[in-house]
């Protein structure tokens, strides 16, 4: 895992970053305020990571390892993009309902990376605990799986980020 990617990942998993932010809502019985997913993908023979996170303020970020000098690519925000914010909010809401099906660790515990490209790591963070689970991506895509809505909304959010970035790039090309 490249350091720039790890730094952004750790930033989102550190709930201390939310302590002085007004408007944080704690969702569900475990008071979740951040949720997201992490996936591994292959780039030739190399494994690279993708990390999506959202918080209850409506902030969302998508980071991925790439071949740039920093090793990090990503998109921050989603503000002003209602469909993205709605999908991210649904992802967060579903994550808050699934904490009982996840491993609970003290906040500050290192989130394990997904085992490989066929797996996805889903996580939810409260001020006291880090909840996470790893499942096969094929299982996460099964509508019968309890984690399906969480995963499906994460994929919608990623799609909206890609569309937003594509529109921004197209707009720059026209200017």
PDB file of N, CA and C in Angstrom, residues 86-168:
ATOM      1  N   UNK A  86     -26.941  11.363  -2.170  1.00  0.00           N
ATOM      2  CA  UNK A  86     -28.031  10.465  -1.771  1.00  0.00           C
ATOM      3  C   UNK A  86     -27.542   9.026  -1.701  1.00  0.00           C
ATOM      4  N   UNK A  87     -26.808   8.582  -2.715  1.00  0.00           N
ATOM      5  CA  UNK A  87     -26.278   7.207  -2.708  1.00  0.00           C
ATOM      6  C   UNK A  87     -25.330   7.009  -1.530  1.00  0.00           C
ATOM      7  N   UNK A  88     -24.470   7.987  -1.264  1.00  0.00           N
ATOM      8  CA  UNK A  88     -23.537   7.888  -0.142  1.00  0.00           C
ATOM      9  C   UNK A  88     -24.287   7.849   1.192  1.00  0.00           C
ATOM     10  N   UNK A  89     -25.336   8.647   1.324  1.00  0.00           N
ATOM     11  CA  UNK A  89     -26.134   8.644   2.559  1.00  0.00           C
ATOM     12  C   UNK A  89     -26.821   7.297   2.766  1.00  0.00           C
ATOM     13  N   UNK A  90     -27.315   6.697   1.681  1.00  0.00           N
ATOM     14  CA  UNK A  90     -27.926   5.363   1.784  1.00  0.00           C
ATOM     15  C   UNK A  90     -26.886   4.323   2.192  1.00  0.00           C
ATOM     16  N   UNK A  91     -25.673   4.433   1.637  1.00  0.00           N
ATOM     17  CA  UNK A  91     -24.598   3.514   2.015  1.00  0.00           C
ATOM     18  C   UNK A  91     -24.327   3.621   3.517  1.00  0.00           C
ATOM     19  N   UNK A  92     -24.230   4.834   4.017  1.00  0.00           N
ATOM     20  CA  UNK A  92     -23.978   5.068   5.434  1.00  0.00           C
ATOM     21  C   UNK A  92     -25.119   4.517   6.290  1.00  0.00           C
ATOM     22  N   UNK A  93     -26.347   4.747   5.872  1.00  0.00           N
ATOM     23  CA  UNK A  93     -27.509   4.249   6.623  1.00  0.00           C
ATOM     24  C   UNK A  93     -27.521   2.726   6.680  1.00  0.00           C
ATOM     25  N   UNK A  94     -27.244   2.072   5.550  1.00  0.00           N
ATOM     26  CA  UNK A  94     -27.222   0.603   5.546  1.00  0.00           C
ATOM     27  C   UNK A  94     -26.067   0.069   6.382  1.00  0.00           C
ATOM     28  N   UNK A  95     -24.924   0.729   6.339  1.00  0.00           N
ATOM     29  CA  UNK A  95     -23.787   0.301   7.163  1.00  0.00           C
ATOM     30  C   UNK A  95     -24.162   0.329   8.642  1.00  0.00           C
ATOM     31  N   UNK A  96     -24.893   1.357   9.053  1.00  0.00           N
ATOM     32  CA  UNK A  96     -25.259   1.486  10.471  1.00  0.00           C
ATOM     33  C   UNK A  96     -26.180   0.364  10.937  1.00  0.00           C
ATOM     34  N   UNK A  97     -26.890  -0.262   9.999  1.00  0.00           N
ATOM     35  CA  UNK A  97     -27.800  -1.363  10.341  1.00  0.00           C
ATOM     36  C   UNK A  97     -27.090  -2.712  10.392  1.00  0.00           C
ATOM     37  N   UNK A  98     -25.853  -2.772   9.917  1.00  0.00           N
ATOM     38  CA  UNK A  98     -25.160  -4.051   9.766  1.00  0.00           C
ATOM     39  C   UNK A  98     -24.001  -4.254  10.734  1.00  0.00           C
ATOM     40  N   UNK A  99     -23.823  -3.347  11.669  1.00  0.00           N
ATOM     41  CA  UNK A  99     -22.677  -3.456  12.575  1.00  0.00           C
ATOM     42  C   UNK A  99     -22.694  -4.745  13.390  1.00  0.00           C
ATOM     43  N   UNK A 100     -23.867  -5.276  13.681  1.00  0.00           N
ATOM     44  CA  UNK A 100     -23.964  -6.535  14.421  1.00  0.00           C
ATOM     45  C   UNK A 100     -23.440  -7.724  13.637  1.00  0.00           C
ATOM     46  N   UNK A 101     -23.308  -7.566  12.319  1.00  0.00           N
ATOM     47  CA  UNK A 101     -22.775  -8.624  11.454  1.00  0.00           C
ATOM     48  C   UNK A 101     -21.301  -8.407  11.125  1.00  0.00           C
ATOM     49  N   UNK A 102     -20.683  -7.432  11.769  1.00  0.00           N
ATOM     50  CA  UNK A 102     -19.282  -7.096  11.492  1.00  0.00           C
ATOM     51  C   UNK A 102     -18.428  -7.340  12.733  1.00  0.00           C
ATOM     52  N   UNK A 103     -17.131  -7.434  12.514  1.00  0.00           N
ATOM     53  CA  UNK A 103     -16.174  -7.487  13.617  1.00  0.00           C
ATOM     54  C   UNK A 103     -16.088  -6.089  14.216  1.00  0.00           C
ATOM     55  N   UNK A 104     -16.130  -5.991  15.533  1.00  0.00           N
ATOM     56  CA  UNK A 104     -16.007  -4.706  16.221  1.00  0.00           C
ATOM     57  C   UNK A 104     -14.635  -4.636  16.887  1.00  0.00           C
ATOM     58  N   UNK A 105     -13.933  -3.552  16.637  1.00  0.00           N
ATOM     59  CA  UNK A 105     -12.601  -3.330  17.209  1.00  0.00           C
ATOM     60  C   UNK A 105     -12.590  -1.946  17.855  1.00  0.00           C
ATOM     61  N   UNK A 106     -11.681  -1.719  18.790  1.00  0.00           N
ATOM     62  CA  UNK A 106     -11.564  -0.369  19.350  1.00  0.00           C
ATOM     63  C   UNK A 106     -11.182   0.625  18.254  1.00  0.00           C
ATOM     64  N   UNK A 107     -11.710   1.837  18.347  1.00  0.00           N
ATOM     65  CA  UNK A 107     -11.359   2.864  17.379  1.00  0.00           C
ATOM     66  C   UNK A 107      -9.840   3.042  17.416  1.00  0.00           C
ATOM     67  N   UNK A 108      -9.247   3.268  16.268  1.00  0.00           N
ATOM     68  CA  UNK A 108      -7.794   3.383  16.180  1.00  0.00           C
ATOM     69  C   UNK A 108      -7.116   2.092  15.757  1.00  0.00           C
ATOM     70  N   UNK A 109      -7.870   0.988  15.763  1.00  0.00           N
ATOM     71  CA  UNK A 109      -7.332  -0.283  15.290  1.00  0.00           C
ATOM     72  C   UNK A 109      -7.114  -0.182  13.782  1.00  0.00           C
ATOM     73  N   UNK A 110      -6.030  -0.765  13.300  1.00  0.00           N
ATOM     74  CA  UNK A 110      -5.738  -0.758  11.858  1.00  0.00           C
ATOM     75  C   UNK A 110      -6.782  -1.577  11.113  1.00  0.00           C
ATOM     76  N   UNK A 111      -7.397  -0.978  10.105  1.00  0.00           N
ATOM     77  CA  UNK A 111      -8.358  -1.693   9.263  1.00  0.00           C
ATOM     78  C   UNK A 111      -7.586  -2.632   8.344  1.00  0.00           C
ATOM     79  N   UNK A 112      -7.878  -3.938   8.393  1.00  0.00           N
ATOM     80  CA  UNK A 112      -7.182  -4.842   7.470  1.00  0.00           C
ATOM     81  C   UNK A 112      -7.581  -4.538   6.027  1.00  0.00           C
ATOM     82  N   UNK A 113      -6.615  -4.598   5.138  1.00  0.00           N
ATOM     83  CA  UNK A 113      -6.907  -4.426   3.711  1.00  0.00           C
ATOM     84  C   UNK A 113      -7.611  -5.678   3.208  1.00  0.00           C
ATOM     85  N   UNK A 114      -8.358  -5.567   2.126  1.00  0.00           N
ATOM     86  CA  UNK A 114      -8.970  -6.768   1.551  1.00  0.00           C
ATOM     87  C   UNK A 114      -7.888  -7.789   1.180  1.00  0.00           C
ATOM     88  N   UNK A 115      -8.227  -9.058   1.314  1.00  0.00           N
ATOM     89  CA  UNK A 115      -7.287 -10.141   1.061  1.00  0.00           C
ATOM     90  C   UNK A 115      -6.809 -10.173  -0.386  1.00  0.00           C
ATOM     91  N   UNK A 116      -7.707  -9.893  -1.314  1.00  0.00           N
ATOM     92  CA  UNK A 116      -7.341  -9.946  -2.725  1.00  0.00           C
ATOM     93  C   UNK A 116      -8.416  -9.334  -3.592  1.00  0.00           C
ATOM     94  N   UNK A 117      -8.207  -9.346  -4.913  1.00  0.00           N
ATOM     95  CA  UNK A 117      -9.136  -8.694  -5.838  1.00  0.00           C
ATOM     96  C   UNK A 117     -10.556  -9.255  -5.824  1.00  0.00           C
ATOM     97  N   UNK A 118     -10.735 -10.456  -5.346  1.00  0.00           N
ATOM     98  CA  UNK A 118     -12.083 -11.034  -5.341  1.00  0.00           C
ATOM     99  C   UNK A 118     -12.856 -10.686  -4.066  1.00  0.00           C
ATOM    100  N   UNK A 119     -12.239  -9.918  -3.173  1.00  0.00           N
ATOM    101  CA  UNK A 119     -12.863  -9.564  -1.894  1.00  0.00           C
ATOM    102  C   UNK A 119     -13.095  -8.063  -1.784  1.00  0.00           C
ATOM    103  N   UNK A 120     -14.024  -7.699  -0.927  1.00  0.00           N
ATOM    104  CA  UNK A 120     -14.288  -6.304  -0.602  1.00  0.00           C
ATOM    105  C   UNK A 120     -14.351  -6.190   0.918  1.00  0.00           C
ATOM    106  N   UNK A 121     -13.769  -5.114   1.439  1.00  0.00           N
ATOM    107  CA  UNK A 121     -13.811  -4.828   2.878  1.00  0.00           C
ATOM    108  C   UNK A 121     -14.828  -3.716   3.065  1.00  0.00           C
ATOM    109  N   UNK A 122     -15.859  -3.971   3.869  1.00  0.00           N
ATOM    110  CA  UNK A 122     -16.864  -2.965   4.198  1.00  0.00           C
ATOM    111  C   UNK A 122     -16.598  -2.511   5.629  1.00  0.00           C
ATOM    112  N   UNK A 123     -16.759  -1.221   5.898  1.00  0.00           N
ATOM    113  CA  UNK A 123     -16.460  -0.726   7.241  1.00  0.00           C
ATOM    114  C   UNK A 123     -17.430   0.371   7.660  1.00  0.00           C
ATOM    115  N   UNK A 124     -17.532   0.526   8.970  1.00  0.00           N
ATOM    116  CA  UNK A 124     -18.322   1.593   9.586  1.00  0.00           C
ATOM    117  C   UNK A 124     -17.560   2.038  10.832  1.00  0.00           C
ATOM    118  N   UNK A 125     -17.563   3.332  11.101  1.00  0.00           N
ATOM    119  CA  UNK A 125     -16.773   3.870  12.204  1.00  0.00           C
ATOM    120  C   UNK A 125     -17.658   4.728  13.104  1.00  0.00           C
ATOM    121  N   UNK A 126     -17.541   4.490  14.406  1.00  0.00           N
ATOM    122  CA  UNK A 126     -18.169   5.355  15.407  1.00  0.00           C
ATOM    123  C   UNK A 126     -17.039   6.022  16.190  1.00  0.00           C
ATOM    124  N   UNK A 127     -17.381   6.814  17.173  1.00  0.00           N
ATOM    125  CA  UNK A 127     -16.346   7.450  17.986  1.00  0.00           C
ATOM    126  C   UNK A 127     -15.653   6.453  18.909  1.00  0.00           C
ATOM    127  N   UNK A 128     -16.258   5.275  19.097  1.00  0.00           N
ATOM    128  CA  UNK A 128     -15.675   4.263  19.977  1.00  0.00           C
ATOM    129  C   UNK A 128     -15.177   3.014  19.263  1.00  0.00           C
ATOM    130  N   UNK A 129     -15.765   2.691  18.102  1.00  0.00           N
ATOM    131  CA  UNK A 129     -15.456   1.401  17.477  1.00  0.00           C
ATOM    132  C   UNK A 129     -15.279   1.506  15.968  1.00  0.00           C
ATOM    133  N   UNK A 130     -14.475   0.578  15.467  1.00  0.00           N
ATOM    134  CA  UNK A 130     -14.324   0.341  14.033  1.00  0.00           C
ATOM    135  C   UNK A 130     -14.979  -1.001  13.751  1.00  0.00           C
ATOM    136  N   UNK A 131     -15.977  -0.999  12.894  1.00  0.00           N
ATOM    137  CA  UNK A 131     -16.672  -2.224  12.493  1.00  0.00           C
ATOM    138  C   UNK A 131     -16.224  -2.551  11.074  1.00  0.00           C
ATOM    139  N   UNK A 132     -15.957  -3.823  10.809  1.00  0.00           N
ATOM    140  CA  UNK A 132     -15.562  -4.187   9.453  1.00  0.00           C
ATOM    141  C   UNK A 132     -15.854  -5.654   9.181  1.00  0.00           C
ATOM    142  N   UNK A 133     -15.953  -5.949   7.905  1.00  0.00           N
ATOM    143  CA  UNK A 133     -16.100  -7.328   7.455  1.00  0.00           C
ATOM    144  C   UNK A 133     -15.522  -7.427   6.058  1.00  0.00           C
ATOM    145  N   UNK A 134     -15.087  -8.617   5.714  1.00  0.00           N
ATOM    146  CA  UNK A 134     -14.609  -8.883   4.362  1.00  0.00           C
ATOM    147  C   UNK A 134     -15.485  -9.963   3.764  1.00  0.00           C
ATOM    148  N   UNK A 135     -15.965  -9.710   2.563  1.00  0.00           N
ATOM    149  CA  UNK A 135     -16.764 -10.721   1.867  1.00  0.00           C
ATOM    150  C   UNK A 135     -16.322 -10.781   0.412  1.00  0.00           C
ATOM    151  N   UNK A 136     -16.617 -11.898  -0.207  1.00  0.00           N
ATOM    152  CA  UNK A 136     -16.321 -12.016  -1.630  1.00  0.00           C
ATOM    153  C   UNK A 136     -17.202 -11.025  -2.387  1.00  0.00           C
ATOM    154  N   UNK A 137     -16.607 -10.381  -3.372  1.00  0.00           N
ATOM    155  CA  UNK A 137     -17.371  -9.410  -4.156  1.00  0.00           C
ATOM    156  C   UNK A 137     -18.586 -10.062  -4.805  1.00  0.00           C
ATOM    157  N   UNK A 138     -18.434 -11.293  -5.268  1.00  0.00           N
ATOM    158  CA  UNK A 138     -19.569 -12.001  -5.888  1.00  0.00           C
ATOM    159  C   UNK A 138     -20.714 -12.154  -4.894  1.00  0.00           C
ATOM    160  N   UNK A 139     -20.404 -12.413  -3.619  1.00  0.00           N
ATOM    161  CA  UNK A 139     -21.444 -12.522  -2.592  1.00  0.00           C
ATOM    162  C   UNK A 139     -22.077 -11.162  -2.310  1.00  0.00           C
ATOM    163  N   UNK A 140     -21.259 -10.102  -2.311  1.00  0.00           N
ATOM    164  CA  UNK A 140     -21.777  -8.751  -2.065  1.00  0.00           C
ATOM    165  C   UNK A 140     -22.739  -8.315  -3.166  1.00  0.00           C
ATOM    166  N   UNK A 141     -22.576  -8.868  -4.355  1.00  0.00           N
ATOM    167  CA  UNK A 141     -23.445  -8.529  -5.490  1.00  0.00           C
ATOM    168  C   UNK A 141     -24.738  -9.346  -5.510  1.00  0.00           C
ATOM    169  N   UNK A 142     -24.880 -10.274  -4.587  1.00  0.00           N
ATOM    170  CA  UNK A 142     -26.074 -11.124  -4.507  1.00  0.00           C
ATOM    171  C   UNK A 142     -27.162 -10.389  -3.719  1.00  0.00           C
ATOM    172  N   UNK A 143     -28.316 -10.096  -4.332  1.00  0.00           N
ATOM    173  CA  UNK A 143     -29.386  -9.376  -3.631  1.00  0.00           C
ATOM    174  C   UNK A 143     -29.882 -10.078  -2.364  1.00  0.00           C
ATOM    175  N   UNK A 144     -29.605 -11.363  -2.214  1.00  0.00           N
ATOM    176  CA  UNK A 144     -30.015 -12.096  -1.011  1.00  0.00           C
ATOM    177  C   UNK A 144     -29.059 -11.861   0.161  1.00  0.00           C
ATOM    178  N   UNK A 145     -27.889 -11.316  -0.102  1.00  0.00           N
ATOM    179  CA  UNK A 145     -26.885 -11.086   0.931  1.00  0.00           C
ATOM    180  C   UNK A 145     -27.257  -9.843   1.743  1.00  0.00           C
ATOM    181  N   UNK A 146     -27.119  -9.921   3.056  1.00  0.00           N
ATOM    182  CA  UNK A 146     -27.459  -8.790   3.933  1.00  0.00           C
ATOM    183  C   UNK A 146     -26.650  -7.537   3.594  1.00  0.00           C
ATOM    184  N   UNK A 147     -25.428  -7.716   3.091  1.00  0.00           N
ATOM    185  CA  UNK A 147     -24.569  -6.579   2.775  1.00  0.00           C
ATOM    186  C   UNK A 147     -24.809  -6.010   1.376  1.00  0.00           C
ATOM    187  N   UNK A 148     -25.703  -6.616   0.620  1.00  0.00           N
ATOM    188  CA  UNK A 148     -25.951  -6.178  -0.757  1.00  0.00           C
ATOM    189  C   UNK A 148     -26.304  -4.688  -0.851  1.00  0.00           C
ATOM    190  N   UNK A 149     -27.263  -4.157  -0.063  1.00  0.00           N
ATOM    191  CA  UNK A 149     -27.587  -2.726  -0.206  1.00  0.00           C
ATOM    192  C   UNK A 149     -26.380  -1.823   0.091  1.00  0.00           C
ATOM    193  N   UNK A 150     -25.622  -2.152   1.123  1.00  0.00           N
ATOM    194  CA  UNK A 150     -24.424  -1.390   1.479  1.00  0.00           C
ATOM    195  C   UNK A 150     -23.476  -1.377   0.278  1.00  0.00           C
ATOM    196  N   UNK A 151     -23.190  -2.551  -0.272  1.00  0.00           N
ATOM    197  CA  UNK A 151     -22.280  -2.661  -1.408  1.00  0.00           C
ATOM    198  C   UNK A 151     -22.854  -1.975  -2.650  1.00  0.00           C
ATOM    199  N   UNK A 152     -24.125  -2.200  -2.933  1.00  0.00           N
ATOM    200  CA  UNK A 152     -24.742  -1.616  -4.132  1.00  0.00           C
ATOM    201  C   UNK A 152     -24.690  -0.087  -4.090  1.00  0.00           C
ATOM    202  N   UNK A 153     -24.981   0.505  -2.934  1.00  0.00           N
ATOM    203  CA  UNK A 153     -24.908   1.965  -2.832  1.00  0.00           C
ATOM    204  C   UNK A 153     -23.468   2.456  -2.944  1.00  0.00           C
ATOM    205  N   UNK A 154     -22.507   1.664  -2.469  1.00  0.00           N
ATOM    206  CA  UNK A 154     -21.103   2.051  -2.638  1.00  0.00           C
ATOM    207  C   UNK A 154     -20.747   2.093  -4.123  1.00  0.00           C
ATOM    208  N   UNK A 155     -21.226   1.118  -4.874  1.00  0.00           N
ATOM    209  CA  UNK A 155     -20.936   1.070  -6.304  1.00  0.00           C
ATOM    210  C   UNK A 155     -21.624   2.212  -7.046  1.00  0.00           C
ATOM    211  N   UNK A 156     -22.839   2.568  -6.619  1.00  0.00           N
ATOM    212  CA  UNK A 156     -23.514   3.735  -7.209  1.00  0.00           C
ATOM    213  C   UNK A 156     -22.715   5.003  -6.932  1.00  0.00           C
ATOM    214  N   UNK A 157     -22.234   5.134  -5.703  1.00  0.00           N
ATOM    215  CA  UNK A 157     -21.460   6.316  -5.326  1.00  0.00           C
ATOM    216  C   UNK A 157     -20.199   6.417  -6.173  1.00  0.00           C
ATOM    217  N   UNK A 158     -19.498   5.301  -6.342  1.00  0.00           N
ATOM    218  CA  UNK A 158     -18.300   5.291  -7.193  1.00  0.00           C
ATOM    219  C   UNK A 158     -18.667   5.699  -8.619  1.00  0.00           C
ATOM    220  N   UNK A 159     -19.770   5.173  -9.122  1.00  0.00           N
ATOM    221  CA  UNK A 159     -20.221   5.530 -10.468  1.00  0.00           C
ATOM    222  C   UNK A 159     -20.510   7.014 -10.605  1.00  0.00           C
ATOM    223  N   UNK A 160     -21.138   7.604  -9.588  1.00  0.00           N
ATOM    224  CA  UNK A 160     -21.422   9.042  -9.630  1.00  0.00           C
ATOM    225  C   UNK A 160     -20.132   9.860  -9.566  1.00  0.00           C
ATOM    226  N   UNK A 161     -19.154   9.405  -8.769  1.00  0.00           N
ATOM    227  CA  UNK A 161     -17.856  10.085  -8.742  1.00  0.00           C
ATOM    228  C   UNK A 161     -17.214  10.046 -10.126  1.00  0.00           C
ATOM    229  N   UNK A 162     -17.260   8.885 -10.768  1.00  0.00           N
ATOM    230  CA  UNK A 162     -16.671   8.760 -12.109  1.00  0.00           C
ATOM    231  C   UNK A 162     -17.379   9.680 -13.100  1.00  0.00           C
ATOM    232  N   UNK A 163     -18.699   9.736 -13.033  1.00  0.00           N
ATOM    233  CA  UNK A 163     -19.467  10.608 -13.933  1.00  0.00           C
ATOM    234  C   UNK A 163     -19.128  12.073 -13.675  1.00  0.00           C
ATOM    235  N   UNK A 164     -19.021  12.446 -12.407  1.00  0.00           N
ATOM    236  CA  UNK A 164     -18.685  13.819 -12.041  1.00  0.00           C
ATOM    237  C   UNK A 164     -17.303  14.177 -12.584  1.00  0.00           C
ATOM    238  N   UNK A 165     -16.347  13.276 -12.426  1.00  0.00           N
ATOM    239  CA  UNK A 165     -14.990  13.522 -12.906  1.00  0.00           C
ATOM    240  C   UNK A 165     -14.958  13.598 -14.433  1.00  0.00           C
ATOM    241  N   UNK A 166     -15.725  12.751 -15.084  1.00  0.00           N
ATOM    242  CA  UNK A 166     -15.802  12.752 -16.548  1.00  0.00           C
ATOM    243  C   UNK A 166     -16.391  14.069 -17.055  1.00  0.00           C
ATOM    244  N   UNK A 167     -17.437  14.553 -16.392  1.00  0.00           N
ATOM    245  CA  UNK A 167     -18.055  15.826 -16.777  1.00  0.00           C
ATOM    246  C   UNK A 167     -17.078  16.976 -16.580  1.00  0.00           C
ATOM    247  N   UNK A 168     -16.314  16.932 -15.490  1.00  0.00           N
ATOM    248  CA  UNK A 168     -15.333  17.985 -15.225  1.00  0.00           C
ATOM    249  C   UNK A 168     -14.244  17.974 -16.291  1.00  0.00           C
TER     250      UNK A 168
END
